[in-house]
Amino acid sequence: MTKTIKLIPISLLLILCAASCRENAIEIDSLEKELFLREEAEGIYKDGKALFLFNQGRHQKALNSMRHQYRIQTDEQDTCLNVMMEAIPETAGEHITTSIDFRSPGELISNMSHLECSRISDNRIWLWNSGNLTGIILNRSGL
């Protein structure tokens, strides 16, 4: 009888934990998102392919912690990714409003989006927009 009584609270705790974990489950609803989540390099991705990746030897990076702003650009300033977030996500599954401005020769993405934080690992965050199949990987150090 005492073993049964001890198992009930433990079982209840496991069920509650599983239910709360399910709320932050990340749905892989496209091949593009699956490919994006496998990537590791900071930058912007569209339709499953990299558009602009940070290269420490060739690019400049600027962070503004007060405005939650992340920016990378080429030394020539012909290609630039500027991201401003309403907040820095703490867990995968959070959604945040984000202003994205990406400009490069032949490519322009400029919009206000509601992005899902799809992954957090090694102080980086993966932000995804299912509507336009665009993802951004940022290093959140300094933000």
PDB file of C-alpha atoms in Angstrom:
ATOM      1  CA  MET A   1       0.000   0.000   0.000  1.00  0.00           C
ATOM      2  CA  THR A   2       2.758   2.501   0.827  1.00  0.00           C
ATOM      3  CA  LYS A   3       4.496   1.809  -2.484  1.00  0.00           C
ATOM      4  CA  THR A   4       1.293   2.654  -4.333  1.00  0.00           C
ATOM      5  CA  ILE A   5       0.880   5.901  -2.387  1.00  0.00           C
ATOM      6  CA  LYS A   6       4.470   6.967  -3.190  1.00  0.00           C
ATOM      7  CA  LEU A   7       4.030   6.191  -6.883  1.00  0.00           C
ATOM      8  CA  ILE A   8       0.943   8.360  -7.275  1.00  0.00           C
ATOM      9  CA  PRO A   9       2.713  11.712  -6.527  1.00  0.00           C
ATOM     10  CA  ILE A  10       5.683  10.744  -8.709  1.00  0.00           C
ATOM     11  CA  SER A  11       3.384   9.738 -11.569  1.00  0.00           C
ATOM     12  CA  LEU A  12       1.426  12.965 -11.218  1.00  0.00           C
ATOM     13  CA  LEU A  13       4.654  14.991 -11.279  1.00  0.00           C
ATOM     14  CA  LEU A  14       5.815  13.222 -14.459  1.00  0.00           C
ATOM     15  CA  ILE A  15       2.474  13.868 -16.167  1.00  0.00           C
ATOM     16  CA  LEU A  16       2.570  17.573 -15.242  1.00  0.00           C
ATOM     17  CA  CYS A  17       6.150  17.880 -16.441  1.00  0.00           C
ATOM     18  CA  ALA A  18       5.339  16.202 -19.753  1.00  0.00           C
ATOM     19  CA  ALA A  19       2.329  18.479 -20.242  1.00  0.00           C
ATOM     20  CA  SER A  20       4.352  21.642 -19.596  1.00  0.00           C
ATOM     21  CA  CYS A  21       7.178  20.497 -21.885  1.00  0.00           C
ATOM     22  CA  ARG A  22       4.665  19.900 -24.670  1.00  0.00           C
ATOM     23  CA  GLU A  23       3.742  23.615 -24.704  1.00  0.00           C
ATOM     24  CA  ASN A  24       7.245  24.504 -25.887  1.00  0.00           C
ATOM     25  CA  ALA A  25       7.499  21.722 -28.455  1.00  0.00           C
ATOM     26  CA  ILE A  26       8.808  23.002 -31.767  1.00  0.00           C
ATOM     27  CA  GLU A  27       6.838  21.881 -34.791  1.00  0.00           C
ATOM     28  CA  ILE A  28       8.893  21.054 -37.875  1.00  0.00           C
ATOM     29  CA  ASP A  29       6.316  22.021 -40.491  1.00  0.00           C
ATOM     30  CA  SER A  30       8.574  22.335 -43.546  1.00  0.00           C
ATOM     31  CA  LEU A  31      11.758  20.952 -45.055  1.00  0.00           C
ATOM     32  CA  GLU A  32      13.164  24.502 -45.022  1.00  0.00           C
ATOM     33  CA  LYS A  33      12.754  24.748 -41.262  1.00  0.00           C
ATOM     34  CA  GLU A  34      14.318  21.338 -40.754  1.00  0.00           C
ATOM     35  CA  LEU A  35      17.329  22.371 -42.847  1.00  0.00           C
ATOM     36  CA  PHE A  36      17.583  25.705 -41.016  1.00  0.00           C
ATOM     37  CA  LEU A  37      17.595  24.059 -37.576  1.00  0.00           C
ATOM     38  CA  ARG A  38      20.595  21.942 -38.627  1.00  0.00           C
ATOM     39  CA  GLU A  39      22.647  25.073 -39.394  1.00  0.00           C
ATOM     40  CA  GLU A  40      25.132  26.525 -36.895  1.00  0.00           C
ATOM     41  CA  ALA A  41      26.512  29.731 -38.466  1.00  0.00           C
ATOM     42  CA  GLU A  42      25.235  33.180 -37.481  1.00  0.00           C
ATOM     43  CA  GLY A  43      23.303  34.860 -40.269  1.00  0.00           C
ATOM     44  CA  ILE A  44      20.092  34.822 -42.282  1.00  0.00           C
ATOM     45  CA  TYR A  45      18.597  31.871 -44.169  1.00  0.00           C
ATOM     46  CA  LYS A  46      15.742  31.752 -46.668  1.00  0.00           C
ATOM     47  CA  ASP A  47      14.062  28.770 -48.307  1.00  0.00           C
ATOM     48  CA  GLY A  48      16.537  26.384 -46.671  1.00  0.00           C
ATOM     49  CA  LYS A  49      19.640  28.192 -47.946  1.00  0.00           C
ATOM     50  CA  ALA A  50      22.067  30.681 -46.417  1.00  0.00           C
ATOM     51  CA  LEU A  51      21.720  34.260 -47.680  1.00  0.00           C
ATOM     52  CA  PHE A  52      24.365  35.950 -45.544  1.00  0.00           C
ATOM     53  CA  LEU A  53      26.611  34.349 -42.924  1.00  0.00           C
ATOM     54  CA  PHE A  54      28.853  36.141 -40.456  1.00  0.00           C
ATOM     55  CA  ASN A  55      32.570  35.774 -41.214  1.00  0.00           C
ATOM     56  CA  GLN A  56      34.753  37.350 -38.512  1.00  0.00           C
ATOM     57  CA  GLY A  57      37.564  38.074 -40.970  1.00  0.00           C
ATOM     58  CA  ARG A  58      35.383  39.887 -43.517  1.00  0.00           C
ATOM     59  CA  HIS A  59      32.416  41.313 -41.582  1.00  0.00           C
ATOM     60  CA  GLN A  60      31.658  43.716 -38.784  1.00  0.00           C
ATOM     61  CA  LYS A  61      29.217  42.893 -36.000  1.00  0.00           C
ATOM     62  CA  ALA A  62      27.485  45.409 -33.748  1.00  0.00           C
ATOM     63  CA  LEU A  63      25.205  44.718 -30.798  1.00  0.00           C
ATOM     64  CA  ASN A  64      23.022  47.123 -28.836  1.00  0.00           C
ATOM     65  CA  SER A  65      21.743  45.583 -25.604  1.00  0.00           C
ATOM     66  CA  MET A  66      19.414  48.501 -24.818  1.00  0.00           C
ATOM     67  CA  ARG A  67      17.523  48.109 -28.112  1.00  0.00           C
ATOM     68  CA  HIS A  68      18.053  44.329 -28.472  1.00  0.00           C
ATOM     69  CA  GLN A  69      19.683  45.056 -31.812  1.00  0.00           C
ATOM     70  CA  TYR A  70      21.989  42.736 -33.752  1.00  0.00           C
ATOM     71  CA  ARG A  71      23.762  43.863 -36.925  1.00  0.00           C
ATOM     72  CA  ILE A  72      26.321  42.303 -39.256  1.00  0.00           C
ATOM     73  CA  GLN A  73      27.647  43.873 -42.433  1.00  0.00           C
ATOM     74  CA  THR A  74      30.442  43.557 -44.924  1.00  0.00           C
ATOM     75  CA  ASP A  75      33.385  45.924 -44.588  1.00  0.00           C
ATOM     76  CA  GLU A  76      32.191  47.611 -47.805  1.00  0.00           C
ATOM     77  CA  GLN A  77      28.677  47.936 -46.304  1.00  0.00           C
ATOM     78  CA  ASP A  78      27.075  46.555 -49.481  1.00  0.00           C
ATOM     79  CA  THR A  79      25.462  43.695 -47.533  1.00  0.00           C
ATOM     80  CA  CYS A  80      23.869  44.220 -44.144  1.00  0.00           C
ATOM     81  CA  LEU A  81      21.598  42.308 -41.754  1.00  0.00           C
ATOM     82  CA  ASN A  82      19.931  44.372 -39.045  1.00  0.00           C
ATOM     83  CA  VAL A  83      17.634  42.701 -36.494  1.00  0.00           C
ATOM     84  CA  MET A  84      15.787  44.479 -33.687  1.00  0.00           C
ATOM     85  CA  MET A  85      13.861  42.345 -31.182  1.00  0.00           C
ATOM     86  CA  GLU A  86      11.207  43.360 -28.657  1.00  0.00           C
ATOM     87  CA  ALA A  87      12.918  40.986 -26.191  1.00  0.00           C
ATOM     88  CA  ILE A  88      15.553  38.273 -26.110  1.00  0.00           C
ATOM     89  CA  PRO A  89      13.858  34.866 -25.963  1.00  0.00           C
ATOM     90  CA  GLU A  90      14.799  32.735 -22.976  1.00  0.00           C
ATOM     91  CA  THR A  91      13.336  29.402 -24.105  1.00  0.00           C
ATOM     92  CA  ALA A  92      12.553  27.622 -27.338  1.00  0.00           C
ATOM     93  CA  GLY A  93       8.917  27.974 -28.259  1.00  0.00           C
ATOM     94  CA  GLU A  94       8.671  31.683 -27.376  1.00  0.00           C
ATOM     95  CA  HIS A  95       7.398  34.094 -30.020  1.00  0.00           C
ATOM     96  CA  ILE A  96       8.758  37.626 -30.313  1.00  0.00           C
ATOM     97  CA  THR A  97       8.103  40.611 -32.555  1.00  0.00           C
ATOM     98  CA  THR A  98      11.154  41.398 -34.629  1.00  0.00           C
ATOM     99  CA  SER A  99      12.088  44.012 -37.202  1.00  0.00           C
ATOM    100  CA  ILE A 100      14.329  42.562 -39.914  1.00  0.00           C
ATOM    101  CA  ASP A 101      16.204  44.552 -42.520  1.00  0.00           C
ATOM    102  CA  PHE A 102      18.464  42.595 -44.863  1.00  0.00           C
ATOM    103  CA  ARG A 103      20.014  44.259 -47.878  1.00  0.00           C
ATOM    104  CA  SER A 104      22.459  42.890 -50.394  1.00  0.00           C
ATOM    105  CA  PRO A 105      22.929  43.312 -54.134  1.00  0.00           C
ATOM    106  CA  GLY A 106      19.844  41.708 -55.697  1.00  0.00           C
ATOM    107  CA  GLU A 107      18.153  40.827 -52.398  1.00  0.00           C
ATOM    108  CA  LEU A 108      15.982  42.833 -50.016  1.00  0.00           C
ATOM    109  CA  ILE A 109      14.060  41.609 -46.998  1.00  0.00           C
ATOM    110  CA  SER A 110      12.510  44.273 -44.836  1.00  0.00           C
ATOM    111  CA  ASN A 111       9.606  43.523 -42.548  1.00  0.00           C
ATOM    112  CA  MET A 112       8.178  43.349 -39.086  1.00  0.00           C
ATOM    113  CA  SER A 113       7.618  39.734 -38.131  1.00  0.00           C
ATOM    114  CA  HIS A 114       6.446  37.544 -35.311  1.00  0.00           C
ATOM    115  CA  LEU A 115       9.244  34.961 -35.053  1.00  0.00           C
ATOM    116  CA  GLU A 116       9.402  31.696 -33.181  1.00  0.00           C
ATOM    117  CA  CYS A 117      12.500  30.951 -31.147  1.00  0.00           C
ATOM    118  CA  SER A 118      12.979  27.437 -32.493  1.00  0.00           C
ATOM    119  CA  ARG A 119      16.224  26.508 -30.772  1.00  0.00           C
ATOM    120  CA  ILE A 120      18.672  27.776 -28.155  1.00  0.00           C
ATOM    121  CA  SER A 121      22.137  26.259 -27.936  1.00  0.00           C
ATOM    122  CA  ASP A 122      25.663  27.418 -27.042  1.00  0.00           C
ATOM    123  CA  ASN A 123      24.487  31.008 -26.429  1.00  0.00           C
ATOM    124  CA  ARG A 124      22.900  31.203 -29.884  1.00  0.00           C
ATOM    125  CA  ILE A 125      19.239  31.510 -30.799  1.00  0.00           C
ATOM    126  CA  TRP A 126      17.443  30.268 -33.910  1.00  0.00           C
ATOM    127  CA  LEU A 127      14.511  32.518 -34.919  1.00  0.00           C
ATOM    128  CA  TRP A 128      12.065  31.260 -37.559  1.00  0.00           C
ATOM    129  CA  ASN A 129       9.223  32.707 -39.617  1.00  0.00           C
ATOM    130  CA  SER A 130       7.077  29.985 -41.222  1.00  0.00           C
ATOM    131  CA  GLY A 131       5.191  32.496 -43.381  1.00  0.00           C
ATOM    132  CA  ASN A 132       8.173  33.483 -45.505  1.00  0.00           C
ATOM    133  CA  LEU A 133      10.456  30.506 -44.672  1.00  0.00           C
ATOM    134  CA  THR A 134      13.124  32.786 -43.231  1.00  0.00           C
ATOM    135  CA  GLY A 135      15.393  32.040 -40.286  1.00  0.00           C
ATOM    136  CA  ILE A 136      18.040  33.948 -38.384  1.00  0.00           C
ATOM    137  CA  ILE A 137      20.756  32.586 -36.136  1.00  0.00           C
ATOM    138  CA  LEU A 138      22.111  35.127 -33.631  1.00  0.00           C
ATOM    139  CA  ASN A 139      24.706  35.001 -30.915  1.00  0.00           C
ATOM    140  CA  ARG A 140      22.915  36.427 -27.903  1.00  0.00           C
ATOM    141  CA  SER A 141      26.118  37.384 -26.035  1.00  0.00           C
ATOM    142  CA  GLY A 142      25.989  41.120 -25.547  1.00  0.00           C
ATOM    143  CA  LEU A 143      22.282  41.386 -26.282  1.00  0.00           C
TER     144      LEU A 143
END
